[in-house]
CSV table of C-alpha atoms and ligand atoms in Angstrom, one decimal:
chain,number,residue,atom,x,y,z
A,1,MET,CA,-17.4,-6.5,-0.3
A,2,ASP,CA,-20.9,-7.7,-2.2
A,3,ALA,CA,-21.1,-6.9,-6.5
A,4,ALA,CA,-22.9,-3.8,-5.5
A,5,GLN,CA,-20.6,-2.0,-2.8
A,6,VAL,CA,-17.6,-3.1,-5.9
A,7,GLU,CA,-20.0,-1.4,-8.1
A,8,ASN,CA,-20.9,1.6,-5.8
A,9,ILE,CA,-17.5,2.2,-5.3
A,10,ALA,CA,-16.1,1.9,-8.9
A,11,SER,CA,-19.2,4.1,-10.2
A,12,GLN,CA,-17.8,7.2,-8.0
A,13,TYR,CA,-14.9,6.8,-10.5
A,14,LEU,CA,-16.7,7.7,-13.9
A,15,PRO,CA,-17.4,9.6,-15.7
A,16,SER,CA,-13.7,7.8,-16.8
A,17,ARG,CA,-14.4,4.2,-17.9
A,18,TRP,CA,-11.3,3.6,-18.1
A,19,HIS,CA,-11.1,4.2,-14.6
A,20,TYR,CA,-14.2,2.7,-13.5
A,21,TYR,CA,-13.5,-0.6,-15.1
A,22,TYR,CA,-9.8,-0.9,-13.9
A,23,ALA,CA,-11.5,0.2,-9.6
A,24,ARG,CA,-14.0,-2.6,-10.3
A,25,SER,CA,-11.5,-5.5,-11.6
A,26,LYS,CA,-9.3,-4.6,-9.0
A,27,LEU,CA,-12.1,-4.8,-6.2
A,28,ALA,CA,-14.0,-7.7,-7.8
A,29,THR,CA,-10.2,-9.6,-8.3
A,30,ASP,CA,-7.6,-9.1,-6.0
A,31,PRO,CA,-8.0,-9.3,-2.8
A,32,LEU,CA,-6.2,-6.3,-1.4
A,33,TYR,CA,-8.3,-4.2,0.1
A,34,ALA,CA,-10.5,-7.0,2.1
A,35,ALA,CA,-7.3,-7.8,4.0
A,36,VAL,CA,-6.3,-4.6,4.6
A,37,VAL,CA,-9.5,-3.8,6.8
A,38,GLU,CA,-9.9,-7.2,8.2
A,39,ALA,CA,-6.1,-6.2,9.4
A,40,LEU,CA,-7.1,-2.1,10.0
A,41,ALA,CA,-10.7,-3.3,11.7
A,42,GLY,CA,-11.1,-2.4,15.4
A,43,THR,CA,-8.3,0.1,15.6
A,44,HIS,CA,-10.3,4.3,15.2
A,45,ALA,CA,-6.6,5.4,15.2
A,46,PRO,CA,-5.6,7.5,11.5
A,47,LEU,CA,-4.7,6.3,9.1
A,48,LEU,CA,-2.2,7.6,6.5
A,49,ASP,CA,-1.9,6.0,3.0
A,50,LEU,CA,1.5,6.4,2.0
A,51,GLY,CA,1.4,5.7,-2.2
A,52,CYS,CA,-2.5,5.6,-2.0
A,53,GLY,CA,-3.2,5.6,-6.4
A,54,MET,CA,-6.6,6.5,-7.0
A,55,GLY,CA,-7.9,6.1,-3.2
A,56,LEU,CA,-9.8,2.9,-3.0
A,57,LEU,CA,-8.1,1.6,0.5
A,58,ALA,CA,-10.5,4.8,1.8
A,59,HIS,CA,-13.9,3.6,0.0
A,60,CYS,CA,-13.4,0.6,0.8
A,61,CYS,CA,-13.2,1.2,4.2
A,62,ARG,CA,-16.2,2.9,4.7
A,63,ALA,CA,-17.6,0.6,2.1
A,64,CYS,CA,-17.0,-2.0,5.0
A,65,GLY,CA,-17.9,0.2,8.0
A,66,VAL,CA,-14.1,0.8,9.0
A,67,ALA,CA,-14.1,4.3,10.4
A,68,PHE,CA,-11.1,6.7,11.1
A,69,SER,CA,-9.5,10.1,9.5
A,70,TYR,CA,-7.9,8.8,6.4
A,71,HIS,CA,-5.0,10.5,4.5
A,72,GLY,CA,-3.5,9.5,1.2
A,73,VAL,CA,0.0,10.7,0.1
A,74,ASP,CA,1.4,10.0,-4.1
A,75,ASN,CA,3.0,11.0,-6.1
A,76,ASP,CA,1.1,10.4,-8.6
A,77,ILE,CA,-0.7,14.5,-8.9
A,78,ALA,CA,-3.5,12.9,-11.9
A,79,LYS,CA,-4.2,10.0,-9.1
A,80,ILE,CA,-4.7,12.0,-6.3
A,81,GLU,CA,-6.4,14.7,-8.9
A,82,LEU,CA,-8.6,11.7,-9.3
A,83,ALA,CA,-8.5,10.1,-5.7
A,84,ARG,CA,-9.8,13.7,-4.8
A,85,ALA,CA,-12.5,13.5,-7.6
A,86,ALA,CA,-14.8,9.8,-5.9
A,87,ALA,CA,-13.7,10.8,-2.6
A,88,ALA,CA,-15.9,14.2,-3.5
A,89,ARG,CA,-18.3,12.0,-5.6
A,90,ALA,CA,-18.6,9.4,-2.4
A,91,GLY,CA,-19.1,12.3,0.1
A,92,LEU,CA,-16.4,10.3,2.5
A,93,SER,CA,-15.5,13.2,4.8
A,94,ALA,CA,-12.4,13.4,7.5
A,95,CYS,CA,-11.2,11.7,4.1
A,96,ARG,CA,-8.3,13.5,2.2
A,97,PHE,CA,-5.2,13.6,-0.3
A,98,ASP,CA,-2.0,15.5,-1.0
A,99,THR,CA,0.9,15.1,-3.9
A,100,LEU,CA,3.8,14.0,-1.8
A,101,ASP,CA,6.8,12.1,-3.7
A,102,LEU,CA,7.8,9.3,-1.3
A,103,ALA,CA,11.9,9.4,-2.0
A,104,GLN,CA,12.1,13.0,-0.4
A,105,GLY,CA,10.3,12.5,3.1
A,106,MET,CA,6.9,11.3,5.0
A,107,PRO,CA,3.7,13.4,6.2
A,108,ALA,CA,4.3,14.4,9.8
A,109,HIS,CA,1.5,11.5,11.2
A,110,GLN,CA,0.3,8.9,14.1
A,111,GLY,CA,-1.8,6.1,13.8
A,112,SER,CA,-1.7,3.5,11.5
A,113,VAL,CA,0.1,3.2,8.4
A,114,ALA,CA,-0.5,1.4,4.7
A,115,LEU,CA,2.0,0.8,2.2
A,116,LEU,CA,-0.1,-0.7,-0.6
A,117,ASP,CA,2.1,-2.1,-3.3
A,118,VAL,CA,4.4,0.7,-3.3
A,119,LEU,CA,7.9,-0.7,-1.8
A,120,GLN,CA,9.3,-1.2,-5.4
A,121,PHE,CA,9.1,2.0,-6.7
A,122,LEU,CA,11.2,3.6,-4.2
A,123,PRO,CA,14.9,4.1,-4.1
A,124,PRO,CA,16.6,0.6,-2.8
A,125,GLU,CA,18.4,2.9,-0.5
A,126,ARG,CA,14.9,4.8,0.4
A,127,MET,CA,13.2,1.6,1.4
A,128,ALA,CA,14.7,0.9,5.2
A,129,VAL,CA,14.5,4.6,6.7
A,130,LEU,CA,10.8,4.7,5.0
A,131,ILE,CA,10.2,2.3,7.0
A,132,ALA,CA,11.8,3.6,9.6
A,133,GLN,CA,9.7,6.6,9.5
A,134,ALA,CA,6.3,4.7,9.3
A,135,ALA,CA,7.1,2.0,12.4
A,136,ALA,CA,8.2,5.6,13.7
A,137,CYS,CA,4.2,7.2,13.7
A,138,ILE,CA,2.3,3.5,14.9
A,139,THR,CA,0.8,4.4,18.4
A,140,ASP,CA,-0.2,1.3,20.6
A,141,SER,CA,-3.4,1.1,18.5
A,142,GLY,CA,-2.3,1.1,14.9
A,143,ARG,CA,-1.0,-0.9,12.8
A,144,LEU,CA,1.7,-0.9,9.8
A,145,VAL,CA,0.1,-2.6,6.6
A,146,ILE,CA,1.9,-4.1,4.7
A,147,ARG,CA,1.4,-5.2,1.1
A,148,THR,CA,4.2,-6.0,-1.3
A,149,GLY,CA,6.2,-8.8,-3.6
A,150,LEU,CA,9.1,-10.5,-1.9
A,151,GLN,CA,12.4,-11.1,-3.4
A,152,ASP,CA,12.7,-14.7,-3.5
A,153,ALA,CA,13.9,-17.3,-6.0
A,154,SER,CA,10.3,-18.4,-6.8
A,155,TRP,CA,8.6,-18.0,-10.3
A,156,ARG,CA,5.8,-15.7,-8.5
A,157,THR,CA,8.5,-13.1,-8.5
A,158,ARG,CA,9.8,-13.3,-11.7
A,159,VAL,CA,5.7,-12.8,-12.8
A,160,THR,CA,5.3,-10.3,-10.3
A,161,LYS,CA,8.1,-7.9,-11.7
A,162,ALA,CA,7.3,-8.5,-15.2
A,163,ALA,CA,4.0,-7.4,-14.3
A,164,ASP,CA,5.3,-4.1,-12.3
A,165,TRP,CA,7.4,-3.1,-16.2
A,166,PHE,CA,4.3,-3.4,-18.0
A,167,SER,CA,2.9,-1.7,-15.7
A,168,ARG,CA,5.7,1.4,-16.4
A,169,ALA,CA,5.7,0.6,-20.0
A,170,ILE,CA,1.9,1.5,-21.2
A,171,ARG,CA,2.4,4.3,-18.3
A,172,TRP,CA,-0.3,3.5,-15.4
A,173,MET,CA,2.7,3.6,-13.2
A,174,ASN,CA,4.8,6.6,-13.6
A,175,ALA,CA,7.4,4.5,-12.0
A,176,ALA,CA,9.3,1.9,-12.8
A,177,PRO,CA,9.7,-0.8,-10.0
A,178,ARG,CA,13.3,-0.2,-8.5
A,179,ALA,CA,14.0,-3.7,-5.7
A,180,TYR,CA,11.6,-6.0,-4.1
A,181,PRO,CA,12.5,-6.2,0.5
A,182,THR,CA,12.8,-9.7,1.5
A,183,ASN,CA,11.0,-11.4,4.5
A,184,ALA,CA,14.5,-11.5,6.6
A,185,PHE,CA,14.8,-7.9,5.6
A,186,LEU,CA,11.1,-6.6,6.3
A,187,HIS,CA,10.7,-8.7,10.0
A,188,GLU,CA,14.8,-7.2,10.9
A,189,HIS,CA,13.9,-3.5,10.3
A,190,LEU,CA,10.6,-3.6,12.0
A,191,ARG,CA,11.4,-5.1,14.7
A,192,ALA,CA,14.7,-3.0,15.0
A,193,HIS,CA,11.9,0.0,15.3
A,194,GLY,CA,9.4,-1.9,18.1
A,195,LEU,CA,7.1,-3.7,15.5
A,196,GLU,CA,5.7,-7.5,15.7
A,197,ALA,CA,5.4,-8.7,12.2
A,198,SER,CA,3.2,-11.2,11.0
A,199,PHE,CA,3.3,-12.7,6.8
A,200,SER,CA,1.0,-13.9,4.7
A,201,PRO,CA,0.5,-14.9,1.2
A,202,LEU,CA,-2.0,-12.3,-0.4
A,203,TRP,CA,-1.2,-13.4,-4.2
A,204,GLY,CA,-5.3,-14.7,-4.0
A,205,ASN,CA,-6.5,-16.1,-8.2
A,206,THR,CA,-2.6,-14.0,-8.9
A,207,PRO,CA,0.3,-15.1,-10.3
A,208,PHE,CA,2.2,-12.6,-8.6
A,209,ASN,CA,4.4,-13.0,-5.1
A,210,ASN,CA,2.5,-10.8,-2.5
A,211,TRP,CA,1.6,-10.9,1.1
A,212,LEU,CA,0.7,-9.2,3.5
A,213,VAL,CA,2.5,-7.8,6.5
A,214,VAL,CA,1.0,-6.9,9.4
A,215,ALA,CA,2.9,-5.4,12.2
A,216,ARG,CA,2.2,-3.5,15.9
A,217,ARG,CA,4.4,-2.2,18.9
A,218,SER,CA,4.8,-5.1,20.2
A,219,THR,CA,6.2,-4.4,24.9
A,220,ALA,CA,8.4,-6.6,24.7
A,221,ILE,CA,10.5,-5.0,22.1
A,222,PRO,CA,12.0,-1.9,22.5
A,223,ARG,CA,10.6,1.4,20.4
A,224,ALA,CA,14.3,1.8,19.0
A,225,ASN,CA,17.0,0.1,18.7
A,226,PRO,CA,19.9,1.9,17.9
A,227,GLY,CA,21.8,-1.2,18.7
A,228,ILE,CA,20.5,-3.4,15.8
A,229,ALA,CA,22.1,-2.1,12.6
A,230,PRO,CA,19.5,-3.9,10.0
A,231,SER,CA,20.9,-4.8,6.6
A,232,PRO,CA,20.3,-2.9,3.1
A,233,ALA,CA,17.8,-3.2,1.3
A,234,PRO,CA,18.5,-5.5,-1.6
A,235,ALA,CA,18.8,-3.9,-5.0
A,236,GLY,CA,16.9,-4.6,-7.5
B,301,SAM,C1,0.7,-0.5,-7.2
B,301,SAM,S1,0.7,1.8,-7.4
B,301,SAM,C2,-0.7,0.8,-5.6
B,301,SAM,C3,-1.7,2.3,-4.9
B,301,SAM,C4,-1.9,1.3,-4.0
B,301,SAM,N1,-1.3,1.7,-3.1
B,301,SAM,C5,-3.2,0.7,-3.3
B,301,SAM,O1,-2.7,-0.7,-3.1
B,301,SAM,O2,-4.6,1.1,-4.1
B,301,SAM,C6,2.1,1.9,-6.4
B,301,SAM,C7,1.4,3.8,-6.2
B,301,SAM,O3,2.8,3.8,-5.6
B,301,SAM,C8,2.5,5.2,-5.9
B,301,SAM,N2,4.6,5.9,-6.1
B,301,SAM,C9,5.5,5.3,-6.4
B,301,SAM,N3,6.4,5.9,-6.0
B,301,SAM,C10,6.3,6.8,-5.6
B,301,SAM,C11,7.3,8.0,-4.7
B,301,SAM,N4,8.3,8.5,-5.4
B,301,SAM,N5,6.0,9.0,-4.1
B,301,SAM,C12,4.7,8.5,-3.8
B,301,SAM,N6,4.3,7.7,-4.0
B,301,SAM,C13,4.6,6.5,-5.1
B,301,SAM,C14,2.3,5.3,-7.8
B,301,SAM,O4,1.9,6.3,-8.1
B,301,SAM,C15,1.3,4.6,-7.4
B,301,SAM,O5,0.2,5.2,-7.1
């Protein structure tokens, strides 16, 4: 996205200067949204955005000409209200936002699913269940797009955890991080549910250990493999 598109999206969050500047700097510095839009390009499958925050992804998809119906859910009611107001201001059609706690469940859906910077806030035992439920939603043309910090021994992992704790301390996040998945955990669970995944680093100029995981349904893998009992999510 160019500077004018970034400015246009950020201005949908006015009159709150804080949200305007947050959106502007996030869009200008984080490679996340461009990478997700690229991963979703070519599919018209409806998108369910789990833990959608203030709904930036919906604006980016529209700005980049990627068209599908969009449903964002988040357990932070203030962010959902912000997302609704900005979407209405921007005239985003085929777009809705609802409050929902992913620790309790997720909406029925068929198409694509985005899970961006959310997994670490879920109870560890819920992570595997949510991935299974998200995988079951993915249609033949759909994608499951995950951005997450991965648990490994790198300094980036330590910085990622510190930043998530800082976001909680300043009350930008309504939850503290619980646990981060490992590469092997995600591979195993996605495969167990019939999805083939590619992993690529997505930290851009940031110091975080962020990875983009793009998973598609694979005809080479059975849709669900009850014979595999994937390992539990890693603890903190
Ligand atoms: C780091 S933000 C990412 C927002 C958005 N996905 C993005 O990338 O722009 C994490 C989001 O997850 C949401 N979240 C955390 N725990 C959640 C839960 N149990 N259910 C639903 N949303 C949750 C937070 O409210 C927050 O909006």
